[in-house]
Coordinates of C-alpha atoms and ligand atoms in Angstrom, one line a residue:
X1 CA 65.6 -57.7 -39.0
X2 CA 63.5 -55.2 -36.8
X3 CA 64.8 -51.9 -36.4
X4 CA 64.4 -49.9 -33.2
X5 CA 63.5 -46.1 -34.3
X6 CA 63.6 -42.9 -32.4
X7 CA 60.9 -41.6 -30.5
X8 CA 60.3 -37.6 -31.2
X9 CA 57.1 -35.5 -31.1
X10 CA 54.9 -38.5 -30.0
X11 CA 55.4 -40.6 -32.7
X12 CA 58.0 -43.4 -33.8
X13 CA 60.7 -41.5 -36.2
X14 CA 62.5 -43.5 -39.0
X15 CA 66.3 -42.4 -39.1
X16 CA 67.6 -41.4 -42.2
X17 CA 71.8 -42.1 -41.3
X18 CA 71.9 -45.1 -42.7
X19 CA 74.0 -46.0 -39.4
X20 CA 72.7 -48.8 -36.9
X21 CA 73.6 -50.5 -33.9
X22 CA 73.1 -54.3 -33.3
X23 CA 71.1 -55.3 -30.2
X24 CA 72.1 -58.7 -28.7
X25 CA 69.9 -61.3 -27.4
X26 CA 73.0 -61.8 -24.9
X27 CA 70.9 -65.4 -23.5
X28 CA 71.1 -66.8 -27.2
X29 CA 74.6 -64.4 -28.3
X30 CA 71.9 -63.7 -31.6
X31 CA 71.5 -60.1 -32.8
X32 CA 67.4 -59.6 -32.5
X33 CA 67.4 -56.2 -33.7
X34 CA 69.1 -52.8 -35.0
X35 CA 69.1 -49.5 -33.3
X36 CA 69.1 -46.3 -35.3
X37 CA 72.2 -43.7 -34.8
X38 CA 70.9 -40.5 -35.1
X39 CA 72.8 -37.9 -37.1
X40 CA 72.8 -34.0 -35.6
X41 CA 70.0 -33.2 -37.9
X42 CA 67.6 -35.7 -36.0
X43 CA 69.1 -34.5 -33.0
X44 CA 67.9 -31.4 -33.5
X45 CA 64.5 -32.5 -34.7
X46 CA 64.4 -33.8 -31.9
X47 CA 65.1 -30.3 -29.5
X48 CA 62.7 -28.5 -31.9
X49 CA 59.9 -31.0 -30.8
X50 CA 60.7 -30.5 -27.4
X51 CA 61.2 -26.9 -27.7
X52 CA 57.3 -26.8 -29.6
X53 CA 55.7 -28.5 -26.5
X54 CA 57.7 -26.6 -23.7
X55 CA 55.6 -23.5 -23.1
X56 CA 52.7 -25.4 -23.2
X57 CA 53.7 -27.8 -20.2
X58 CA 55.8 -25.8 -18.5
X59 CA 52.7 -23.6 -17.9
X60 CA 50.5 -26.4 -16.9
X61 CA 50.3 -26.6 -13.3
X62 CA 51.7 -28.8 -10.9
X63 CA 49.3 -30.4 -10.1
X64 CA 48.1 -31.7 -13.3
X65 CA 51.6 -32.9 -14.3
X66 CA 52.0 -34.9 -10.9
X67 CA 48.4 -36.5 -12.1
X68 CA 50.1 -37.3 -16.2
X69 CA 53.1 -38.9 -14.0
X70 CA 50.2 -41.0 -11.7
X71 CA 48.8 -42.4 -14.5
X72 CA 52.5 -43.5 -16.0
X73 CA 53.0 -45.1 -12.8
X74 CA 50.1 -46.7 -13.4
X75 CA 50.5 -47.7 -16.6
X76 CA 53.7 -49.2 -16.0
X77 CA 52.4 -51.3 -12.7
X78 CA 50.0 -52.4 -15.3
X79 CA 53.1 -53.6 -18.3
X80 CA 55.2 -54.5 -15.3
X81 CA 55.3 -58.2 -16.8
X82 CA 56.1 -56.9 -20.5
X83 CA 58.4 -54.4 -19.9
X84 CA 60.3 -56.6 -17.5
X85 CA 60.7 -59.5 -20.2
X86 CA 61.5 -56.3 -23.3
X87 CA 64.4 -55.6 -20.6
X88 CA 65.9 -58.9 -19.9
X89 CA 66.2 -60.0 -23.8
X90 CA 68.4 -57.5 -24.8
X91 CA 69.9 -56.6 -21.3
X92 CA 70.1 -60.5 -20.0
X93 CA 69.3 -59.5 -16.1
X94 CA 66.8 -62.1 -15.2
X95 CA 63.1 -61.0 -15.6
X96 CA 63.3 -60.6 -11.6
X97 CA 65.7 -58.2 -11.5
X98 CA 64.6 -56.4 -14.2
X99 CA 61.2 -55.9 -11.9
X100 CA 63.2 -54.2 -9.6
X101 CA 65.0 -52.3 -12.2
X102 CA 61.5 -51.0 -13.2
X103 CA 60.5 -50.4 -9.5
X104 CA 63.6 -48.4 -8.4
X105 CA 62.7 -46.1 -11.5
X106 CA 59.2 -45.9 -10.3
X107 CA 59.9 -45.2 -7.0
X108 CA 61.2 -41.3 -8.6
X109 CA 58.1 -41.5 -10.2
X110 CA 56.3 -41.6 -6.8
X111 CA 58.3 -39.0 -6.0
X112 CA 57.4 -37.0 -9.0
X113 CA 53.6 -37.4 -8.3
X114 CA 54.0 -35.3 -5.2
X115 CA 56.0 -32.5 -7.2
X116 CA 54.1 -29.6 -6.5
X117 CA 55.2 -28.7 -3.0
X118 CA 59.0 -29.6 -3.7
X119 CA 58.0 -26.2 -6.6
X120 CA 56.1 -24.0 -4.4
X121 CA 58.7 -21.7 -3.7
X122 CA 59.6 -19.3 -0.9
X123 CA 57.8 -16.3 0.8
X124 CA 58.6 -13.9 3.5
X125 CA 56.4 -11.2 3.9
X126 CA 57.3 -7.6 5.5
X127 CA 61.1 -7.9 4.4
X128 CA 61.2 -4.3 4.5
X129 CA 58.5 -1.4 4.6
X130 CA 55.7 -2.6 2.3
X131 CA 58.4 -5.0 1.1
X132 CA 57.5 -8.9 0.0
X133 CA 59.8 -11.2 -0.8
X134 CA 59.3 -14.6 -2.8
X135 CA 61.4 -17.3 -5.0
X136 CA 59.8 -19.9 -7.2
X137 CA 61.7 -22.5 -9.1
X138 CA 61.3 -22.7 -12.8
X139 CA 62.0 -24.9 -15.2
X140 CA 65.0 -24.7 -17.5
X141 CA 63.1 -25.2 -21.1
X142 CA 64.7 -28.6 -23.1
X143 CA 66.8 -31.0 -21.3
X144 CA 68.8 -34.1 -22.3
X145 CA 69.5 -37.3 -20.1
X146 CA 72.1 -39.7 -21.3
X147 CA 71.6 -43.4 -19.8
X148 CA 74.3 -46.2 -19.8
X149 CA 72.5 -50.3 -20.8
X150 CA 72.9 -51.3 -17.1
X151 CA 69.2 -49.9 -15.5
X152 CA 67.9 -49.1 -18.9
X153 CA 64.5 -48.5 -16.6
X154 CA 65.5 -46.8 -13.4
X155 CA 68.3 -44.8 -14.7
X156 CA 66.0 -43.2 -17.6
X157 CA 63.3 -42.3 -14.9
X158 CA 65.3 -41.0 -12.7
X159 CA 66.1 -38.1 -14.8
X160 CA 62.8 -37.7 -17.1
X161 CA 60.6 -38.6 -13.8
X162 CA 61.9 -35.4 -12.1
X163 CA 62.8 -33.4 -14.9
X164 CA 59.2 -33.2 -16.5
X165 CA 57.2 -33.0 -13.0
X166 CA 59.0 -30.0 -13.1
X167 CA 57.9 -28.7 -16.1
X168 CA 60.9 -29.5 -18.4
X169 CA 60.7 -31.4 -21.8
X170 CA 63.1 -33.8 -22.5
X171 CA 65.4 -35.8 -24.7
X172 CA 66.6 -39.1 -23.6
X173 CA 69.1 -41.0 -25.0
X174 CA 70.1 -44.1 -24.0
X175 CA 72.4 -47.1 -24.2
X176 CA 72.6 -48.3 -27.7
X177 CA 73.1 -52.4 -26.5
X178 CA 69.6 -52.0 -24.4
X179 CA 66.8 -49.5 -26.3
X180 CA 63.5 -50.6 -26.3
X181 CA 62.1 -50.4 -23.1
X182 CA 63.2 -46.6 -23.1
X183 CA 61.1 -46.2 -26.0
X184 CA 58.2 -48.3 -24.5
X185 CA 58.9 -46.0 -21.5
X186 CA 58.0 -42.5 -23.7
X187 CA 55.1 -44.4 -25.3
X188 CA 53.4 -44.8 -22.1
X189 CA 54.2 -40.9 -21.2
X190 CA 52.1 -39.9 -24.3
X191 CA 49.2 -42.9 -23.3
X192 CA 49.5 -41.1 -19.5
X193 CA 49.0 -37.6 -20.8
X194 CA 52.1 -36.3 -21.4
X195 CA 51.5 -33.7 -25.0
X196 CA 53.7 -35.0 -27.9
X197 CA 57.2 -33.7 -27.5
X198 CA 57.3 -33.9 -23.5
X199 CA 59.5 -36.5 -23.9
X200 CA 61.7 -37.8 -27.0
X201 CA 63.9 -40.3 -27.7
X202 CA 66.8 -40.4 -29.7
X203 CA 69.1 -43.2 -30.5
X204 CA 72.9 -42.6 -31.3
X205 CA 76.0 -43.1 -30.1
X206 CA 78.6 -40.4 -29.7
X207 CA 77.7 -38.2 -32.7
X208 CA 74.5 -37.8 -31.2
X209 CA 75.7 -37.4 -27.8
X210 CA 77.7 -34.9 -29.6
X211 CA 75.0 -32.8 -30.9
X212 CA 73.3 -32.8 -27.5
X213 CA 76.7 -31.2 -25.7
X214 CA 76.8 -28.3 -28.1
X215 CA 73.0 -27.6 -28.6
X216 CA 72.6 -24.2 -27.7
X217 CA 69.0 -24.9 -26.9
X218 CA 69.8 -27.9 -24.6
X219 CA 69.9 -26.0 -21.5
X220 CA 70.8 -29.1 -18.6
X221 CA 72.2 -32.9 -19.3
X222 CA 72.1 -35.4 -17.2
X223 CA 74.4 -37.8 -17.8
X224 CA 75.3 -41.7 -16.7
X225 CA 77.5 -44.1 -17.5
X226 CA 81.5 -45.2 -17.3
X227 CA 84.0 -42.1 -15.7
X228 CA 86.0 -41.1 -18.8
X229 CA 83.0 -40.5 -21.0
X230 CA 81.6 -38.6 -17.8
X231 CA 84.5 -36.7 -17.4
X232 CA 84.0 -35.6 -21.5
X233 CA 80.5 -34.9 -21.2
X234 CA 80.9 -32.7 -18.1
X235 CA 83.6 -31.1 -19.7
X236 CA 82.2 -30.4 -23.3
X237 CA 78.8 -29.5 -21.7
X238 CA 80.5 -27.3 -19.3
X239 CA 82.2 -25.8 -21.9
X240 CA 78.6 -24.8 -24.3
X241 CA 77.3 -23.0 -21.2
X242 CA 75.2 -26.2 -19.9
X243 CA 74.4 -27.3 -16.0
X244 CA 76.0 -30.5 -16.4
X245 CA 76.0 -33.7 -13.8
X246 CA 78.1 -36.7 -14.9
X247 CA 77.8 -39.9 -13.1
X248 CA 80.7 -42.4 -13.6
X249 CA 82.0 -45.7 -12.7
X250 CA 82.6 -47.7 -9.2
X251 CA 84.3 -49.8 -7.3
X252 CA 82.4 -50.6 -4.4
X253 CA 84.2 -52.2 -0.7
X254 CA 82.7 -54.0 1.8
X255 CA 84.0 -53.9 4.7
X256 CA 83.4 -57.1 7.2
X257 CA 84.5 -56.3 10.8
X258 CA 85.4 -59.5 12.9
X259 CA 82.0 -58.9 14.8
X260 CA 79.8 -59.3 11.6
X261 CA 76.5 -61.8 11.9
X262 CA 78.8 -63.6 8.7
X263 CA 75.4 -65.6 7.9
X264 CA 74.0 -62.3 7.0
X265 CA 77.3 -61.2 5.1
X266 CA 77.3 -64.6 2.5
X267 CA 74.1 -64.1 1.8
X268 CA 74.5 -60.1 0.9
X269 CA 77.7 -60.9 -0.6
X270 CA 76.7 -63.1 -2.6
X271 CA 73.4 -61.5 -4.4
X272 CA 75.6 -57.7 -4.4
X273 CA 78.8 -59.3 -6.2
X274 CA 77.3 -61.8 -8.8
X275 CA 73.4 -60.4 -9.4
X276 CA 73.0 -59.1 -12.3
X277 CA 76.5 -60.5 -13.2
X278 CA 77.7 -57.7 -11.6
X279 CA 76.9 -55.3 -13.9
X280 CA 75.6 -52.3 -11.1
X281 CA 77.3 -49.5 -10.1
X282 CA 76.2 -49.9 -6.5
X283 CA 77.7 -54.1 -6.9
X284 CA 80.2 -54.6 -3.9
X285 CA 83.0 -56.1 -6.1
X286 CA 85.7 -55.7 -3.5
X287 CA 85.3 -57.5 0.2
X288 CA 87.8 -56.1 2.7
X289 CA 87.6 -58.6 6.2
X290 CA 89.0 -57.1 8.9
X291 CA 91.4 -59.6 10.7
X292 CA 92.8 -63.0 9.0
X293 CA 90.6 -64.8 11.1
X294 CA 87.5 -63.1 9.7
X295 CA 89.4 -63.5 5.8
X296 CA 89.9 -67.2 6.5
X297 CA 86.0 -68.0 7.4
X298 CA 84.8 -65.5 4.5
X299 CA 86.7 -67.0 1.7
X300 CA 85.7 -70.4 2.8
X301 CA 82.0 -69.7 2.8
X302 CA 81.9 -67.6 0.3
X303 CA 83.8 -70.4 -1.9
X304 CA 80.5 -72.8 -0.9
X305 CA 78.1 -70.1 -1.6
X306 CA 79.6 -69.7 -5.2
X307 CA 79.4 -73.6 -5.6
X308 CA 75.3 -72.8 -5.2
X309 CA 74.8 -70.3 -7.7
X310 CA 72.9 -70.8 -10.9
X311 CA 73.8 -69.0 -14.3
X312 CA 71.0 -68.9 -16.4
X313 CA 69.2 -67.6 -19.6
X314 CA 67.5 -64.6 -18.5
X315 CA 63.8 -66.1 -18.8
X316 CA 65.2 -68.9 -15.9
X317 CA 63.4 -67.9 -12.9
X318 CA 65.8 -70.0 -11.0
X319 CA 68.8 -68.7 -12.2
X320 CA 70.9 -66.3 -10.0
X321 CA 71.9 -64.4 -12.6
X322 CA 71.9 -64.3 -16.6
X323 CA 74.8 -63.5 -18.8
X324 CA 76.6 -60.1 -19.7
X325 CA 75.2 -57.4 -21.9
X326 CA 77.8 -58.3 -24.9
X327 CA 80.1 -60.3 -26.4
X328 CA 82.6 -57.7 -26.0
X329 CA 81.5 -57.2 -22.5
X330 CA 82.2 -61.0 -21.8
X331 CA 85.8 -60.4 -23.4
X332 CA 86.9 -57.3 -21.4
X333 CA 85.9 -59.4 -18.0
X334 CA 87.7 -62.3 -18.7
X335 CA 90.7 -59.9 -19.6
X336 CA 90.5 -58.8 -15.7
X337 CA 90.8 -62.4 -14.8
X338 CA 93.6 -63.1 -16.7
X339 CA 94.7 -59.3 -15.6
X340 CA 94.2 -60.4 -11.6
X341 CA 96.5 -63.7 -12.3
X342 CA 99.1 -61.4 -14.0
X343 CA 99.1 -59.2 -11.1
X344 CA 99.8 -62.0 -8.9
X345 CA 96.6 -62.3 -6.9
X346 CA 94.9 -65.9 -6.0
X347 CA 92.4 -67.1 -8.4
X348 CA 90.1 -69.1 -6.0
X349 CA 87.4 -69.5 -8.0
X350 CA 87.6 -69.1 -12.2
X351 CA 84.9 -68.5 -13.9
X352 CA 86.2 -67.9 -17.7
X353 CA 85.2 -70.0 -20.3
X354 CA 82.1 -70.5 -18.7
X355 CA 79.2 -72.0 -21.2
X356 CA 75.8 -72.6 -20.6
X357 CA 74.5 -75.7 -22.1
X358 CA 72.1 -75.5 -24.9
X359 CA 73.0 -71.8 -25.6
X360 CA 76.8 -72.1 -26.0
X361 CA 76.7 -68.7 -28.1
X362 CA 75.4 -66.5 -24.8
X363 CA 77.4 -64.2 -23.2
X364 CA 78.1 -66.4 -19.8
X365 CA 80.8 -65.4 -17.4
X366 CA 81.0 -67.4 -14.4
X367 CA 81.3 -66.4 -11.1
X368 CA 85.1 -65.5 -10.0
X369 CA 87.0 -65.2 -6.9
X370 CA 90.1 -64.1 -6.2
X371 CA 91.9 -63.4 -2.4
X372 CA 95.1 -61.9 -2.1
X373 CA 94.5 -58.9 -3.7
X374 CA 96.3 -55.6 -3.0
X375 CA 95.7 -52.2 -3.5
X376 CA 98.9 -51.8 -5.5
X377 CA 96.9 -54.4 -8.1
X378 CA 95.9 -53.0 -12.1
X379 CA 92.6 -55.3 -11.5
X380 CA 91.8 -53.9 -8.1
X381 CA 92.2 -50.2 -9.1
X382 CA 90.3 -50.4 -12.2
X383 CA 86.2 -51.3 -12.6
X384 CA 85.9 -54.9 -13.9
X385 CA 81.7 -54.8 -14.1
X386 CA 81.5 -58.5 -14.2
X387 CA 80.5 -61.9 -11.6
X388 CA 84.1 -61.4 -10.0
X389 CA 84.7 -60.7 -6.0
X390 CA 87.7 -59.3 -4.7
X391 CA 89.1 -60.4 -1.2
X392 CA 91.2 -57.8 0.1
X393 CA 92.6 -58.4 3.8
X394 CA 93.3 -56.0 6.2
X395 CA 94.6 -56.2 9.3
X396 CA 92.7 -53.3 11.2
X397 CA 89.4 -50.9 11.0
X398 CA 91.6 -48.0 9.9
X399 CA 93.1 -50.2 6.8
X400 CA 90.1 -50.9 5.6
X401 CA 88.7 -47.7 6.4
X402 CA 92.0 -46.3 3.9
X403 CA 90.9 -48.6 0.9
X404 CA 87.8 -46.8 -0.2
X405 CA 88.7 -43.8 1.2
X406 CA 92.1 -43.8 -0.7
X407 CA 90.3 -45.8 -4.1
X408 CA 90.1 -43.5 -7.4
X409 CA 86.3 -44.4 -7.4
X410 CA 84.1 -43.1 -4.6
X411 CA 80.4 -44.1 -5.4
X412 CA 79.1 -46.6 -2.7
X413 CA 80.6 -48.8 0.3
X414 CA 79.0 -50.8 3.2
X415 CA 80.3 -51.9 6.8
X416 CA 79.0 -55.1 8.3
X417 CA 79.1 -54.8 12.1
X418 CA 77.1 -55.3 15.6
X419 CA 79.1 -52.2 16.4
X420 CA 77.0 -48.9 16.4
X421 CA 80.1 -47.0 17.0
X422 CA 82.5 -48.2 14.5
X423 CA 79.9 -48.1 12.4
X424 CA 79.1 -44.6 13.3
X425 CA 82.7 -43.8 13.1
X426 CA 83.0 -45.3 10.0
X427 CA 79.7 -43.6 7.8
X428 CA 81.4 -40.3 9.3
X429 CA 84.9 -40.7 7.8
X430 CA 84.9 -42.8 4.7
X431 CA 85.7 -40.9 1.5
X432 CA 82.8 -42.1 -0.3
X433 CA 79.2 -40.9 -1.7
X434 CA 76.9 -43.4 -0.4
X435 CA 77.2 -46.1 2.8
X436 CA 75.8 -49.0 3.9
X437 CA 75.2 -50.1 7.2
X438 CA 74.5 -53.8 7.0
X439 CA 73.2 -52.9 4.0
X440 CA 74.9 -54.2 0.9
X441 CA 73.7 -52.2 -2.0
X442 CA 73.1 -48.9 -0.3
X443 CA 71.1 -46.7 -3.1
X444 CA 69.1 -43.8 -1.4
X445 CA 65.1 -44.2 -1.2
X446 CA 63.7 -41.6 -4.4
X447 CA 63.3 -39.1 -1.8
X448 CA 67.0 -39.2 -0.7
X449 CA 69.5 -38.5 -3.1
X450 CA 71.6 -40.6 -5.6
X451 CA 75.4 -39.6 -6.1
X452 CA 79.0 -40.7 -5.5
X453 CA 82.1 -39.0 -5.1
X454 CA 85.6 -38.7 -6.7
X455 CA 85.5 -39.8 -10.1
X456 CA 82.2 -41.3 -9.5
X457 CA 80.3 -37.8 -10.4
X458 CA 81.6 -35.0 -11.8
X459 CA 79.6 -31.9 -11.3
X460 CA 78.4 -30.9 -7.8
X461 CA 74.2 -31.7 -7.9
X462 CA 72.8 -35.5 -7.4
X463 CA 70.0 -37.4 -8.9
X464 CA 66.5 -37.3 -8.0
X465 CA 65.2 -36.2 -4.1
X466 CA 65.0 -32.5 -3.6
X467 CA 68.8 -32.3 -5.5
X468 CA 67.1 -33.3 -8.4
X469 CA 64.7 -31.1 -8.3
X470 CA 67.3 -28.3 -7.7
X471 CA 69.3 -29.5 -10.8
X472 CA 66.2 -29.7 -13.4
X473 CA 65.2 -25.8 -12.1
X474 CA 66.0 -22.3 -11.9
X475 CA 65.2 -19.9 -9.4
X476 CA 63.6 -16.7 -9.5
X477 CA 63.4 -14.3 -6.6
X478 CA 60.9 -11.5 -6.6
X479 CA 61.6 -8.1 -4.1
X480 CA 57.9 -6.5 -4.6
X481 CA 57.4 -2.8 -3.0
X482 CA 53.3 -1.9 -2.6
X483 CA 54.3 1.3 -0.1
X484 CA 51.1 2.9 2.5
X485 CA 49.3 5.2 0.1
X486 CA 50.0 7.7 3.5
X487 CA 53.9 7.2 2.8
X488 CA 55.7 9.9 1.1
X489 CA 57.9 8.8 -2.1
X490 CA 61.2 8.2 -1.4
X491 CA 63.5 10.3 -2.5
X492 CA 66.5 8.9 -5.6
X493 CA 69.1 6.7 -3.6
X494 CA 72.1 6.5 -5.2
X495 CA 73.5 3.8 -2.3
X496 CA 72.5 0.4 -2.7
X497 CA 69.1 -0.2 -1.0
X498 CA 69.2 -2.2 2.7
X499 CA 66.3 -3.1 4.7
X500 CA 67.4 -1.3 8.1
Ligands
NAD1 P1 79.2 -46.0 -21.3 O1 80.0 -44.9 -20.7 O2 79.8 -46.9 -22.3 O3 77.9 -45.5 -22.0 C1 77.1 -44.5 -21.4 C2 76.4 -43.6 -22.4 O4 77.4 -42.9 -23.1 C3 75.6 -44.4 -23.5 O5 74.4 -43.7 -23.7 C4 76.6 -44.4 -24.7 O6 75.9 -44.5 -25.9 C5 77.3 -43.1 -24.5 N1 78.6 -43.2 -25.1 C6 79.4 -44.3 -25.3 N2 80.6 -44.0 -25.8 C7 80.6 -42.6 -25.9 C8 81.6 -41.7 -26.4 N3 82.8 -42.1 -26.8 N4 81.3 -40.4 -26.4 C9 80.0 -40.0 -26.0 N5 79.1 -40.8 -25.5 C10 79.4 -42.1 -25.5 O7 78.6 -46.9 -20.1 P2 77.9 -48.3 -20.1 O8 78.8 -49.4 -20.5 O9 76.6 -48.2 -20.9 O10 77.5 -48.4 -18.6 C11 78.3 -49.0 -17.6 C12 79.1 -47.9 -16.9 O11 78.1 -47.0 -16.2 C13 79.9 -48.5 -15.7 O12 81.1 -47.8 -15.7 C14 79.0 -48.2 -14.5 O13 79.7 -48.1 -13.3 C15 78.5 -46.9 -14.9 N6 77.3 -46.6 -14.1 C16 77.3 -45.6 -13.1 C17 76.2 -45.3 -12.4 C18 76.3 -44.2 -11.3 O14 75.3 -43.8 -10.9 N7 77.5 -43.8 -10.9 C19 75.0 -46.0 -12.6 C20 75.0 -47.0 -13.6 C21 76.1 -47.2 -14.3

């Protein structure tokens, strides 16, 4: 059996726990591997490594960081093929997807490589007499990002991309189902340039997630993954004095106004429901037409669309989409079937007990629709993460515009229309983080932001852009005096000193 070890101070680290994790092949259903679960000791191995190589990078300049994350960029475009297929077999996207996976991280990598004027700082000079005034942002020392298994690429980049352009080192931990190509990731930090300890690994589950929280030398933690382990971290970090940004679960509407191009809206339906067996926080898992004219067309198409989709092993360049990440996985979104029957909605299309032949043990779910569902529904408040569609009708724009609003979960939502105005109207009002306008799966270029709301994201800073930027630095602001040599001194002032 290979074992997947941690990653600290440049070099692979054999665990000493004696604890492990199995990682699934979840095409075949075979464990491939076992992950390490790092005990605090590691953990703080770990933080010492990081600590070792912090005054080193955070006083190399900008510019030569931006040219170690270059090179990673480069060095990934060049594994692109590798690290795609490493992803799929223990993640079960298709190789495809888990390209763009890769991509989306790399696009905060681009971002990263033009760090040094999103670090310049501020200047005013003349603020008073012989008075200059700047700010620079500086980097908060040893940092922590914990990732969840469904972007084990993009997520992880995200957070180290921006967080070491900045000067930071960093700890990553990520999803125990998913681990290698995080590791691969930090190996190809040290082959860029990136001095030993800039960027560790450790494996765990919560003990170590534990030991990060209450580290009083982990200064920031970036964390994704479901809301109630969001909601802990941002509270336990909170608690030990940390900046802390939590990212959570979803439950993503799209809204389908009667004037839609519906062509358009099958198609983006179709690949932002079921792709990657709708394991993505930004997956549009609930579809809210607007009219019952608009319902009745929708579910009828989208029923013929489903007919034409292809589940597949995750090597299957033709398949839409591969299986879930687990076995468990597999178990808990069949449960929300059965839960969606109990709760009285129409089961249109099932797909439980879906098996793929030839690898009967993978974890397949098939692709399920349902119509009829109400808001009042356990398996429409709750996050499913699984190849299953919601129809949810309404009978006006300020109906649907009340179901995300009004939803516990406020990360992303879209609005298919030919209507500027309503969908001007719309972006405005709805009570959610990120919107799509004709655009299914709305995530932010790297340069924009990425963060919902509700209890989507606890904390008040997003990831990567210029919020990410803010969230990985201090700032500093200097009030410098060089008085005319001709100027008397001032006299002691014992009221607090204005510029008039
Ligand atoms: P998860 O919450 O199970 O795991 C996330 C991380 O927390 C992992 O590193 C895991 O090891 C750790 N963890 C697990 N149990 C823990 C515990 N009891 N205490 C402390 N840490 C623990 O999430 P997941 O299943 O890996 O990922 C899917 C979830 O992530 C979904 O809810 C999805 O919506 C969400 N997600 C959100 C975003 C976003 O940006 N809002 C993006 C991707 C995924």
């Amino acid at each position: 059996m290979r074992d997947i070890n941690h990653f600290i101070g440049g070099q692979s680290f054999v665990g000493a726990s004696g604890r492990f994790s199995d990682v699934f092949n979840p095409s075949t259903g075979e464990v491939q591997a076992r992950v390490q679960l790092a005990t605090p000791d590691e953990l703080d191995r770990a933080v010492q490594n990081a600590q070792a190589a912090f005054d080193g990078w955070s006083s190399t300049n900008p510019q030569r960081r931006a040219r170690v994350m270059f090179e990673f960029k480069r060095l990934v475009e060049a594994n692109m093929q590798e690290l795609a297929e490493l992803l799929s077999s223990e993640h079960g996207k298709v190789i495809a997807d888990s390209k763009g996976d890769i991509q989306r991280g790399l696009e905060v990598i681009e971002f990263a490589c033009g760090i040094p004027p999103a670090v310049k700082g501020e200047y005013t000079w003349g603020a008073g007499p012989g008075i200059d005034v700047y700010s620079m942002r500086q980097p908060l020392g040893v940092v922590a990002g914990i990732t969840p298994f469904n972007f084990p690429g993009m997520i992880p980049m995200w957070m180290f991309g921006v967080a070491i352009a900045v000067g930071n080192t960093f700890i990553l931990k990520p999803s125990e189902r998913d681990p290698s190509l995080p590791v691969r990731l930090a190996e190809l930090m040290l082959e860029a340039g990136a001095p030993e300890g800039v960027l560790n690994v450790v494996h765990g589950d919560k003990t170590a997630v534990d030991a990060i929280l209450t580290h009083p030398q982990v200064h920031a933690i970036s964390f994704v993954g479901s809301s109630d382990i969001a909601n802990y971290v941002y509270q336990v970090g909170a608690q030990h004095g940390k900046r802390v940004q939590a990212m959570g679960g979803a439950k993503n509407h799209g809204i389908i106004l009667p004037d839609a191009d519906m062509d358009q809206v099958v198609k983006d339906l179709s690949g932002a429901a079921f792709g990657s067996a709708g394991e993505r926080c930004m997956a549009l898992p609930v579809v809210v037409p607007v009219g019952q004219k608009t319902a009745d067309e929708l579910r009828e198409r989208m029923v013929a669309e489903i007919q034409s989709l292809r589940v597949g092993v995750s090597t299957d360049a033709g398949a839409h989409y591969g299986p879930v990440v687990t076995a468990a996985h597999k178990a808990r979104v069949e449960g929300w079937i059965d839960q969606g029957v109990k709760d009285g909605a129409e089961l249109v299309v099932d797909g439980r007990g879906f098996s793929l032949q030839g690898h009967e043990n993978g974890f397949y779910v098939g692709p399920s629709l349902f119509d009829h569902v109400t808001a009042d529904m356990e398996s429409y408040k709750e996050e499913i993460f699984g190849p299953v569609l919601q129809i949810v009708r309404a009978n006006s724009f300020e109906e649907a515009l009340a179901l995300p609003s009004k939803h516990q979960y406020g990360n992303g939502v879209a609005i298919f229309t030919q209507n500027g105005r309503a969908a001007r109207d719309f972006a405005a009002r709805v009570n959610v983080g990120m919107v799509g306008i004709n655009v299914p799966i709305p995530v932010p270029v790297a340069y924009h932001t990425f963060g919902g709301w509700k209890r989507s994201a606890f904390g008040d800073t997003n990831q990567h852009g210029m919020e990410g930027v803010k969230f990985w630095t201090k700032v500093k602001t200097v009030t410098a005096r060089w008085p005319d040599s001709e100027l008397e001194h001032a006299d002691s002032s014992f009221v607090i000193p204005t510029m008039a």
